[in-house]
Amino acid sequence: MKKTFWNLLFTFPVFLMLLFLVASTRTFAQEQGREKSPSITQNTPETTPAEPSQPSAQSTTESPVTSVSELSDVQPTDWAFVALQSLVERYGCIVGYPDSTYRGNRALTRYEFAAGLNACLDQVNKLIASSTAELATKEDLATLQRLQEEFRPELAQLRGKVESLEARTAQVEANQFSTTTKLVGDAIFVVADSFGDTVNNTAADDTEDDTTTFFAYRARLALQTSFNGKDQLTTGLQASNVPNLAPSTGTHMTRFTFDRQGAFADSELYLDRLYYRFPVGDKLTFWVGPRALQPAVHTPTLNPLVGGINGAVSRFATFNPTVYRPGFDGAGAALAYKFSKQFQLNLSYIGDNFQTNVPEIGFSDANNIAFAQLTISPSNELDFGLSYVRKYFASNTGFNLTGGTGSAFARNPFQQNATASDNFGLQFNWKVTNGFNVAGWFGYTLAHQIRGGDNDATIINGALTFAFPDLFREGNVGGFIVGVPPKAISNDFRPNPGADRREDNDTSLHLEAFYSYRVNNNITITPDLYVILNPEHNSDNDPIWVGALRTTFTF
């Protein structure tokens, strides 16, 4: 009798705790919903999120998790902590996911339950066969066999799925074009039009907008190559016929964030980006590249919901233009150093890649920027970015200070005379709730003329963005943006004696609303409408409206 008692005491807690923990966790997950996720991620090429990995059901001899304290999302105050501690530390099963998380509020399928049960059965069998063999009885073994029989169909199907997956994996590996490279891409279809009078930059009487509705596209392909699993070489191709609206409306304030680059012909296929990222240790990451290595590639822009591929369509609403848009496509190097979860430093030096390859100009004399940003994350819900950018532009190189946004006086305060500028930026992103996000920025620029005169100008811009993730349906995003595009609030420069200074006396206002409807994981439809009040910071100009319907395909 005593022996039987100890056998039952040894065997049944495993199954009782397992059944209790699984059933309770399923109920808890249904009540609590999804877990919160950190609000900041490193900028990477857009890809479709992967499905969650399956939990590890290995024993302690196979898993690195040997203590419940190693599970990062399990706390001693959790209601199931004692039961989970016994399963992990005493029996070595149900050890969580490969990334050392347990995800206790996630619902469980019968297949996952069968896998966890099988791991515990294997561990108990090992214990019975070892030094505790004298504690096992026929009744205990009969109990084990009944449980194995009950879940035999699920275990058989699980083994069949694994074998099928292995066969399919072998087939993919045998037919893939590269063992180191994967292909991702996106395509945009956009129907759009502008309304209202054009900006009167001349004395012409006819300022009526004569544009009609147009239908355009942009397609991008990216080859992502990894040589050791941690690095990535990105080679991007692009073709586009999305027009720049500035010539039609008379102002760069109406531009799209995805319009065609002026250096390339309509629908021409060209090399869109080429850079290499690699880590050095756990905290330091480097980027180097001869094509389109922009600050937004290697630095958090802190406007993830509004500024992403499925966010707002206007160029200004994407992010702080005087900080993250250098005014050219970059060639150079960058680094990111993560001091901790709360502090990250990004640095870069980038030259105009259409000049750095010219022997007579070279890397040192090309238009360039020196970039620095300290990102501060007091919590998973709140992030700040403190940025400084030093820009230099040589005379008559077609440059602009504000990344193709803002007024003509802000973009070129001294016309095309050589200019240096100090640009300061304050950005923030606040995840107020799971369904409401607030972000914004303020940019302050001090520009100095270094050829053809000795003048100074001050330029400002700012915006607030409001995003509503999962609005009306999971995966959808609604957003609203209000801001002031780059504006020259003061300038000493006069084009000629007696002429007015190139400074803006009034203030434009950018108002925009959008709603991204996710058809599925690969297709999103986004209607967008924005209006520019007092275009070119001139109250004599009538408002200009731009409406767009964009469909985005990712693959």
mmCIF file with all atom_site columns, C-alpha atoms in Angstrom, residues 22-34 104-108:
data_model
loop_
_atom_site.group_PDB
_atom_site.id
_atom_site.type_symbol
_atom_site.label_atom_id
_atom_site.label_alt_id
_atom_site.label_comp_id
_atom_site.label_asym_id
_atom_site.label_entity_id
_atom_site.label_seq_id
_atom_site.pdbx_PDB_ins_code
_atom_site.Cartn_x
_atom_site.Cartn_y
_atom_site.Cartn_z
_atom_site.occupancy
_atom_site.B_iso_or_equiv
_atom_site.pdbx_formal_charge
_atom_site.auth_seq_id
_atom_site.auth_comp_id
_atom_site.auth_asym_id
_atom_site.auth_atom_id
_atom_site.pdbx_PDB_model_num
ATOM 1  C CA . VAL A 1 22  ? -3.224 23.877 -20.434 1.00 0.00 ? 22  VAL A CA 1
ATOM 2  C CA . ALA A 1 23  ? -6.921 24.254 -19.692 1.00 0.00 ? 23  ALA A CA 1
ATOM 3  C CA . SER A 1 24  ? -6.425 27.331 -17.531 1.00 0.00 ? 24  SER A CA 1
ATOM 4  C CA . THR A 1 25  ? -4.008 28.923 -19.996 1.00 0.00 ? 25  THR A CA 1
ATOM 5  C CA . ARG A 1 26  ? -6.507 28.463 -22.832 1.00 0.00 ? 26  ARG A CA 1
ATOM 6  C CA . THR A 1 27  ? -9.201 30.269 -20.786 1.00 0.00 ? 27  THR A CA 1
ATOM 7  C CA . PHE A 1 28  ? -6.786 32.986 -19.690 1.00 0.00 ? 28  PHE A CA 1
ATOM 8  C CA . ALA A 1 29  ? -5.685 33.599 -23.304 1.00 0.00 ? 29  ALA A CA 1
ATOM 9  C CA . GLN A 1 30  ? -9.255 34.019 -24.452 1.00 0.00 ? 30  GLN A CA 1
ATOM 10 C CA . GLU A 1 31  ? -9.879 36.602 -21.733 1.00 0.00 ? 31  GLU A CA 1
ATOM 11 C CA . GLN A 1 32  ? -6.657 38.547 -22.049 1.00 0.00 ? 32  GLN A CA 1
ATOM 12 C CA . GLY A 1 33  ? -6.081 38.633 -25.841 1.00 0.00 ? 33  GLY A CA 1
ATOM 13 C CA . ARG A 1 34  ? -2.822 39.373 -27.485 1.00 0.00 ? 34  ARG A CA 1
ATOM 14 C CA . GLY A 1 104 ? 1.196  31.656 -21.312 1.00 0.00 ? 104 GLY A CA 1
ATOM 15 C CA . ASN A 1 105 ? -1.731 33.721 -22.580 1.00 0.00 ? 105 ASN A CA 1
ATOM 16 C CA . ARG A 1 106 ? -1.697 32.101 -26.034 1.00 0.00 ? 106 ARG A CA 1
ATOM 17 C CA . ALA A 1 107 ? -4.384 29.543 -26.978 1.00 0.00 ? 107 ALA A CA 1
ATOM 18 C CA . LEU A 1 108 ? -3.213 25.911 -27.480 1.00 0.00 ? 108 LEU A CA 1
#
